Amino acid sequence: MEDPDLINQAIANNVRAQRAHRGLTLDALAARSGVSRGMLVQVEQGRTNPSVSTLTRIASALGVTVARLVEVADVPTVRIVSKADVVTFDQGDVRARLLVGADVPMILELWDWRMPPGEHHDGDAHPPGTREMLTVLDGELTLTVYGKSYVIGKDDAVLFTADRPHRYANRGTEDLRFVMVVAEPRDTHDQ
């Protein structure tokens, strides 16, 4: 299992490096990401364990994947991620595992989500053009996008535009597990 202190330090180093590479001040990154300057200071100093939503906002503002922010080492040409190196975000009873991600030529992330009955996760709007696709492995997912809800059953799959707020909810009576891919167009924040 990953060492939380090591992951927090990797996040701190990677956020600081990505921000510096783009010549952004903390205030500029705060404005772009919607994450407070104080929270960014805590993240860059490794003094907090940021939520998935916070990391998603920071990553989007920097034009990189969440996976890039939690990487402990550089990405080789072929990258095998062992289960011991998968980063897990526990949000109460909801558990999201970022299995692998890439940011060239487009931003891609592969997630494994587990959610007990009665729980939900609110996803922030991603940049324009972002798509998510997922398949339900166990249980039943209620996906709400732009105020309309859809029920996705076991072994069903869905593709949706994720550039607006969305919610994943388990309104069923059994545990929910789904695997999701986030595909975000590569933004040229560097130019």
PDB file of C-alpha atoms in Angstrom:
ATOM      1  CA  MET A   1       0.000   0.000   0.000  1.00  0.00           C
ATOM      2  CA  GLU A   2       1.199   3.504  -0.806  1.00  0.00           C
ATOM      3  CA  ASP A   3       2.696   5.660   1.928  1.00  0.00           C
ATOM      4  CA  PRO A   4       0.356   8.692   2.434  1.00  0.00           C
ATOM      5  CA  ASP A   5       3.260  10.952   3.435  1.00  0.00           C
ATOM      6  CA  LEU A   6       5.156   9.975   0.266  1.00  0.00           C
ATOM      7  CA  ILE A   7       2.074  10.660  -1.883  1.00  0.00           C
ATOM      8  CA  ASN A   8       1.437  14.026  -0.190  1.00  0.00           C
ATOM      9  CA  GLN A   9       5.064  15.010  -0.757  1.00  0.00           C
ATOM     10  CA  ALA A  10       4.848  13.920  -4.405  1.00  0.00           C
ATOM     11  CA  ILE A  11       1.677  16.012  -4.813  1.00  0.00           C
ATOM     12  CA  ALA A  12       3.414  18.979  -3.171  1.00  0.00           C
ATOM     13  CA  ASN A  13       6.466  18.702  -5.438  1.00  0.00           C
ATOM     14  CA  ASN A  14       4.457  18.092  -8.609  1.00  0.00           C
ATOM     15  CA  VAL A  15       1.970  20.940  -8.069  1.00  0.00           C
ATOM     16  CA  ARG A  16       4.791  23.354  -7.257  1.00  0.00           C
ATOM     17  CA  ALA A  17       6.830  22.195 -10.299  1.00  0.00           C
ATOM     18  CA  GLN A  18       3.861  22.361 -12.697  1.00  0.00           C
ATOM     19  CA  ARG A  19       2.873  25.806 -11.414  1.00  0.00           C
ATOM     20  CA  ALA A  20       6.463  27.092 -11.727  1.00  0.00           C
ATOM     21  CA  HIS A  21       6.810  25.584 -15.221  1.00  0.00           C
ATOM     22  CA  ARG A  22       3.793  27.631 -16.318  1.00  0.00           C
ATOM     23  CA  GLY A  23       5.000  30.772 -14.558  1.00  0.00           C
ATOM     24  CA  LEU A  24       1.864  30.956 -12.434  1.00  0.00           C
ATOM     25  CA  THR A  25       1.664  32.628  -9.051  1.00  0.00           C
ATOM     26  CA  LEU A  26      -0.352  31.013  -6.264  1.00  0.00           C
ATOM     27  CA  ASP A  27      -3.010  33.680  -6.794  1.00  0.00           C
ATOM     28  CA  ALA A  28      -3.181  32.946 -10.540  1.00  0.00           C
ATOM     29  CA  LEU A  29      -3.516  29.204  -9.922  1.00  0.00           C
ATOM     30  CA  ALA A  30      -6.182  29.870  -7.285  1.00  0.00           C
ATOM     31  CA  ALA A  31      -8.158  31.979  -9.768  1.00  0.00           C
ATOM     32  CA  ARG A  32      -7.821  29.367 -12.519  1.00  0.00           C
ATOM     33  CA  SER A  33      -8.647  26.368 -10.351  1.00  0.00           C
ATOM     34  CA  GLY A  34     -11.221  27.728  -7.936  1.00  0.00           C
ATOM     35  CA  VAL A  35      -9.094  26.339  -5.082  1.00  0.00           C
ATOM     36  CA  SER A  36      -8.270  28.867  -2.385  1.00  0.00           C
ATOM     37  CA  ARG A  37      -4.743  30.260  -2.127  1.00  0.00           C
ATOM     38  CA  GLY A  38      -4.558  28.938   1.451  1.00  0.00           C
ATOM     39  CA  MET A  39      -5.408  25.406   0.327  1.00  0.00           C
ATOM     40  CA  LEU A  40      -2.821  25.634  -2.476  1.00  0.00           C
ATOM     41  CA  VAL A  41      -0.163  26.674   0.060  1.00  0.00           C
ATOM     42  CA  GLN A  42      -1.062  23.663   2.208  1.00  0.00           C
ATOM     43  CA  VAL A  43      -0.942  21.352  -0.833  1.00  0.00           C
ATOM     44  CA  GLU A  44       2.437  22.709  -1.996  1.00  0.00           C
ATOM     45  CA  GLN A  45       3.869  22.325   1.492  1.00  0.00           C
ATOM     46  CA  GLY A  46       2.563  18.755   1.825  1.00  0.00           C
ATOM     47  CA  ARG A  47       0.535  19.678   4.916  1.00  0.00           C
ATOM     48  CA  THR A  48      -2.818  18.364   3.681  1.00  0.00           C
ATOM     49  CA  ASN A  49      -4.326  15.315   2.059  1.00  0.00           C
ATOM     50  CA  PRO A  50      -6.306  16.985  -0.753  1.00  0.00           C
ATOM     51  CA  SER A  51      -9.612  15.521  -1.934  1.00  0.00           C
ATOM     52  CA  VAL A  52     -10.183  14.139  -5.429  1.00  0.00           C
ATOM     53  CA  SER A  53     -12.218  17.254  -6.275  1.00  0.00           C
ATOM     54  CA  THR A  54      -9.408  19.582  -5.160  1.00  0.00           C
ATOM     55  CA  LEU A  55      -6.799  17.632  -7.129  1.00  0.00           C
ATOM     56  CA  THR A  56      -9.077  17.547 -10.181  1.00  0.00           C
ATOM     57  CA  ARG A  57      -9.483  21.335 -10.094  1.00  0.00           C
ATOM     58  CA  ILE A  58      -5.734  21.893  -9.691  1.00  0.00           C
ATOM     59  CA  ALA A  59      -4.880  19.388 -12.426  1.00  0.00           C
ATOM     60  CA  SER A  60      -7.387  20.927 -14.851  1.00  0.00           C
ATOM     61  CA  ALA A  61      -6.047  24.420 -14.167  1.00  0.00           C
ATOM     62  CA  LEU A  62      -2.516  23.186 -14.861  1.00  0.00           C
ATOM     63  CA  GLY A  63      -3.517  21.155 -17.942  1.00  0.00           C
ATOM     64  CA  VAL A  64      -2.305  17.840 -16.502  1.00  0.00           C
ATOM     65  CA  THR A  65      -3.914  14.702 -15.123  1.00  0.00           C
ATOM     66  CA  VAL A  66      -4.506  13.940 -11.472  1.00  0.00           C
ATOM     67  CA  ALA A  67      -2.174  10.996 -12.094  1.00  0.00           C
ATOM     68  CA  ARG A  68       0.621  13.441 -12.982  1.00  0.00           C
ATOM     69  CA  LEU A  69       0.129  15.231  -9.669  1.00  0.00           C
ATOM     70  CA  VAL A  70       0.325  12.046  -7.574  1.00  0.00           C
ATOM     71  CA  GLU A  71       3.272  10.474  -9.452  1.00  0.00           C
ATOM     72  CA  VAL A  72       6.192   9.610  -7.266  1.00  0.00           C
ATOM     73  CA  ALA A  73       8.598   9.121 -10.198  1.00  0.00           C
ATOM     74  CA  ASP A  74       8.950  10.131 -13.855  1.00  0.00           C
ATOM     75  CA  VAL A  75       6.838   8.272 -16.429  1.00  0.00           C
ATOM     76  CA  PRO A  76       8.790   5.871 -18.655  1.00  0.00           C
ATOM     77  CA  THR A  77       7.787   4.917 -22.230  1.00  0.00           C
ATOM     78  CA  VAL A  78       6.065   1.798 -20.888  1.00  0.00           C
ATOM     79  CA  ARG A  79       4.597   2.206 -17.464  1.00  0.00           C
ATOM     80  CA  ILE A  80       3.323  -0.678 -15.389  1.00  0.00           C
ATOM     81  CA  VAL A  81       1.546   0.387 -12.236  1.00  0.00           C
ATOM     82  CA  SER A  82       1.549  -2.335  -9.605  1.00  0.00           C
ATOM     83  CA  LYS A  83      -1.378  -2.529  -7.224  1.00  0.00           C
ATOM     84  CA  ALA A  84       0.947  -1.387  -4.430  1.00  0.00           C
ATOM     85  CA  ASP A  85       1.487   1.905  -6.310  1.00  0.00           C
ATOM     86  CA  VAL A  86      -2.170   2.686  -7.065  1.00  0.00           C
ATOM     87  CA  VAL A  87      -3.261   5.870  -5.314  1.00  0.00           C
ATOM     88  CA  THR A  88      -6.446   5.530  -3.259  1.00  0.00           C
ATOM     89  CA  PHE A  89      -8.715   8.378  -2.203  1.00  0.00           C
ATOM     90  CA  ASP A  90     -10.996   7.497   0.690  1.00  0.00           C
ATOM     91  CA  GLN A  91     -13.894   9.912   1.089  1.00  0.00           C
ATOM     92  CA  GLY A  92     -15.826   8.481   3.994  1.00  0.00           C
ATOM     93  CA  ASP A  93     -17.298   5.233   2.713  1.00  0.00           C
ATOM     94  CA  VAL A  94     -16.637   6.135  -0.939  1.00  0.00           C
ATOM     95  CA  ARG A  95     -13.361   4.821  -2.316  1.00  0.00           C
ATOM     96  CA  ALA A  96     -11.805   5.939  -5.607  1.00  0.00           C
ATOM     97  CA  ARG A  97      -8.584   4.405  -6.925  1.00  0.00           C
ATOM     98  CA  LEU A  98      -6.656   6.185  -9.669  1.00  0.00           C
ATOM     99  CA  LEU A  99      -5.212   3.177 -11.486  1.00  0.00           C
ATOM    100  CA  VAL A 100      -3.158   4.982 -14.146  1.00  0.00           C
ATOM    101  CA  GLY A 101      -3.125   8.229 -16.099  1.00  0.00           C
ATOM    102  CA  ALA A 102      -1.347  10.082 -18.882  1.00  0.00           C
ATOM    103  CA  ASP A 103      -1.271  13.653 -20.141  1.00  0.00           C
ATOM    104  CA  VAL A 104       0.253  13.348 -23.612  1.00  0.00           C
ATOM    105  CA  PRO A 105      -1.102  13.544 -26.318  1.00  0.00           C
ATOM    106  CA  MET A 106      -4.373  13.916 -24.392  1.00  0.00           C
ATOM    107  CA  ILE A 107      -5.241  13.691 -20.734  1.00  0.00           C
ATOM    108  CA  LEU A 108      -6.469  10.209 -19.790  1.00  0.00           C
ATOM    109  CA  GLU A 109      -7.252   8.704 -16.386  1.00  0.00           C
ATOM    110  CA  LEU A 110      -8.450   5.220 -15.439  1.00  0.00           C
ATOM    111  CA  TRP A 111     -10.395   5.018 -12.161  1.00  0.00           C
ATOM    112  CA  ASP A 112     -11.868   2.201 -10.057  1.00  0.00           C
ATOM    113  CA  TRP A 113     -14.720   3.415  -7.820  1.00  0.00           C
ATOM    114  CA  ARG A 114     -16.461   1.632  -4.921  1.00  0.00           C
ATOM    115  CA  MET A 115     -19.520   3.068  -3.228  1.00  0.00           C
ATOM    116  CA  PRO A 116     -21.847   1.570  -0.597  1.00  0.00           C
ATOM    117  CA  PRO A 117     -25.629   2.040  -0.769  1.00  0.00           C
ATOM    118  CA  GLY A 118     -26.827   5.572  -0.030  1.00  0.00           C
ATOM    119  CA  GLU A 119     -23.504   7.245  -0.906  1.00  0.00           C
ATOM    120  CA  HIS A 120     -22.659   9.624  -3.747  1.00  0.00           C
ATOM    121  CA  HIS A 121     -19.810  11.699  -5.196  1.00  0.00           C
ATOM    122  CA  ASP A 122     -20.298  15.068  -6.881  1.00  0.00           C
ATOM    123  CA  GLY A 123     -17.947  15.575  -9.818  1.00  0.00           C
ATOM    124  CA  ASP A 124     -16.953  19.076 -10.817  1.00  0.00           C
ATOM    125  CA  ALA A 125     -17.284  20.213 -14.408  1.00  0.00           C
ATOM    126  CA  HIS A 126     -14.179  19.343 -16.412  1.00  0.00           C
ATOM    127  CA  PRO A 127     -12.805  21.557 -19.206  1.00  0.00           C
ATOM    128  CA  PRO A 128     -14.864  21.752 -22.441  1.00  0.00           C
ATOM    129  CA  GLY A 129     -14.680  18.623 -24.576  1.00  0.00           C
ATOM    130  CA  THR A 130     -14.030  16.250 -21.675  1.00  0.00           C
ATOM    131  CA  ARG A 131     -15.755  12.884 -21.943  1.00  0.00           C
ATOM    132  CA  GLU A 132     -16.151  10.142 -19.369  1.00  0.00           C
ATOM    133  CA  MET A 133     -16.985   6.539 -20.056  1.00  0.00           C
ATOM    134  CA  LEU A 134     -17.613   3.893 -17.482  1.00  0.00           C
ATOM    135  CA  THR A 135     -18.905   0.408 -16.947  1.00  0.00           C
ATOM    136  CA  VAL A 136     -20.657  -0.925 -13.871  1.00  0.00           C
ATOM    137  CA  LEU A 137     -19.047  -4.079 -12.492  1.00  0.00           C
ATOM    138  CA  ASP A 138     -21.331  -4.555  -9.464  1.00  0.00           C
ATOM    139  CA  GLY A 139     -24.540  -2.921  -8.308  1.00  0.00           C
ATOM    140  CA  GLU A 140     -26.345  -0.076 -10.018  1.00  0.00           C
ATOM    141  CA  LEU A 141     -25.151   3.479 -10.669  1.00  0.00           C
ATOM    142  CA  THR A 142     -27.403   6.517 -10.824  1.00  0.00           C
ATOM    143  CA  LEU A 143     -25.569   9.082 -12.935  1.00  0.00           C
ATOM    144  CA  THR A 144     -26.911  12.628 -12.918  1.00  0.00           C
ATOM    145  CA  VAL A 145     -25.697  15.022 -15.602  1.00  0.00           C
ATOM    146  CA  TYR A 146     -27.149  18.489 -16.053  1.00  0.00           C
ATOM    147  CA  GLY A 147     -30.062  17.694 -13.766  1.00  0.00           C
ATOM    148  CA  LYS A 148     -31.152  14.503 -15.546  1.00  0.00           C
ATOM    149  CA  SER A 149     -30.584  11.102 -13.935  1.00  0.00           C
ATOM    150  CA  TYR A 150     -29.746   7.846 -15.695  1.00  0.00           C
ATOM    151  CA  VAL A 151     -29.588   4.356 -14.190  1.00  0.00           C
ATOM    152  CA  ILE A 152     -26.696   2.196 -15.365  1.00  0.00           C
ATOM    153  CA  GLY A 153     -26.943  -1.454 -14.361  1.00  0.00           C
ATOM    154  CA  LYS A 154     -24.338  -4.163 -13.930  1.00  0.00           C
ATOM    155  CA  ASP A 155     -22.402  -4.843 -17.162  1.00  0.00           C
ATOM    156  CA  ASP A 156     -23.897  -1.731 -18.803  1.00  0.00           C
ATOM    157  CA  ALA A 157     -21.681   1.116 -19.986  1.00  0.00           C
ATOM    158  CA  VAL A 158     -22.178   4.828 -20.533  1.00  0.00           C
ATOM    159  CA  LEU A 159     -20.357   7.657 -22.312  1.00  0.00           C
ATOM    160  CA  PHE A 160     -21.141  11.267 -21.408  1.00  0.00           C
ATOM    161  CA  THR A 161     -19.936  14.820 -21.757  1.00  0.00           C
ATOM    162  CA  ALA A 162     -18.323  15.745 -18.434  1.00  0.00           C
ATOM    163  CA  ASP A 163     -17.836  19.488 -18.934  1.00  0.00           C
ATOM    164  CA  ARG A 164     -20.697  20.177 -16.523  1.00  0.00           C
ATOM    165  CA  PRO A 165     -21.274  19.135 -12.909  1.00  0.00           C
ATOM    166  CA  HIS A 166     -22.253  15.494 -12.511  1.00  0.00           C
ATOM    167  CA  ARG A 167     -23.042  13.055  -9.709  1.00  0.00           C
ATOM    168  CA  TYR A 168     -22.362   9.370  -9.209  1.00  0.00           C
ATOM    169  CA  ALA A 169     -24.798   7.845  -6.702  1.00  0.00           C
ATOM    170  CA  ASN A 170     -25.604   4.430  -5.329  1.00  0.00           C
ATOM    171  CA  ARG A 171     -29.355   4.477  -4.763  1.00  0.00           C
ATOM    172  CA  GLY A 172     -29.460   0.673  -4.797  1.00  0.00           C
ATOM    173  CA  THR A 173     -29.298  -1.833  -1.962  1.00  0.00           C
ATOM    174  CA  GLU A 174     -25.929  -3.418  -2.763  1.00  0.00           C
ATOM    175  CA  ASP A 175     -22.382  -2.116  -3.083  1.00  0.00           C
ATOM    176  CA  LEU A 176     -21.566  -0.317  -6.333  1.00  0.00           C
ATOM    177  CA  ARG A 177     -18.318  -0.743  -8.230  1.00  0.00           C
ATOM    178  CA  PHE A 178     -17.540   0.883 -11.552  1.00  0.00           C
ATOM    179  CA  VAL A 179     -14.475   1.504 -13.704  1.00  0.00           C
ATOM    180  CA  MET A 180     -14.233   4.867 -15.430  1.00  0.00           C
ATOM    181  CA  VAL A 181     -12.035   6.530 -18.040  1.00  0.00           C
ATOM    182  CA  VAL A 182     -11.766  10.328 -18.172  1.00  0.00           C
ATOM    183  CA  ALA A 183     -10.613  11.702 -21.557  1.00  0.00           C
ATOM    184  CA  GLU A 184      -9.824  15.408 -21.586  1.00  0.00           C
ATOM    185  CA  PRO A 185      -8.516  17.340 -24.600  1.00  0.00           C
ATOM    186  CA  ARG A 186      -4.976  18.531 -24.115  1.00  0.00           C
ATOM    187  CA  ASP A 187      -5.138  22.218 -23.265  1.00  0.00           C
ATOM    188  CA  THR A 188      -2.163  24.353 -24.198  1.00  0.00           C
ATOM    189  CA  HIS A 189      -1.797  26.342 -20.965  1.00  0.00           C
ATOM    190  CA  ASP A 190       1.879  26.821 -21.799  1.00  0.00           C
ATOM    191  CA  GLN A 191       1.259  29.087 -24.765  1.00  0.00           C
TER     192      GLN A 191
END
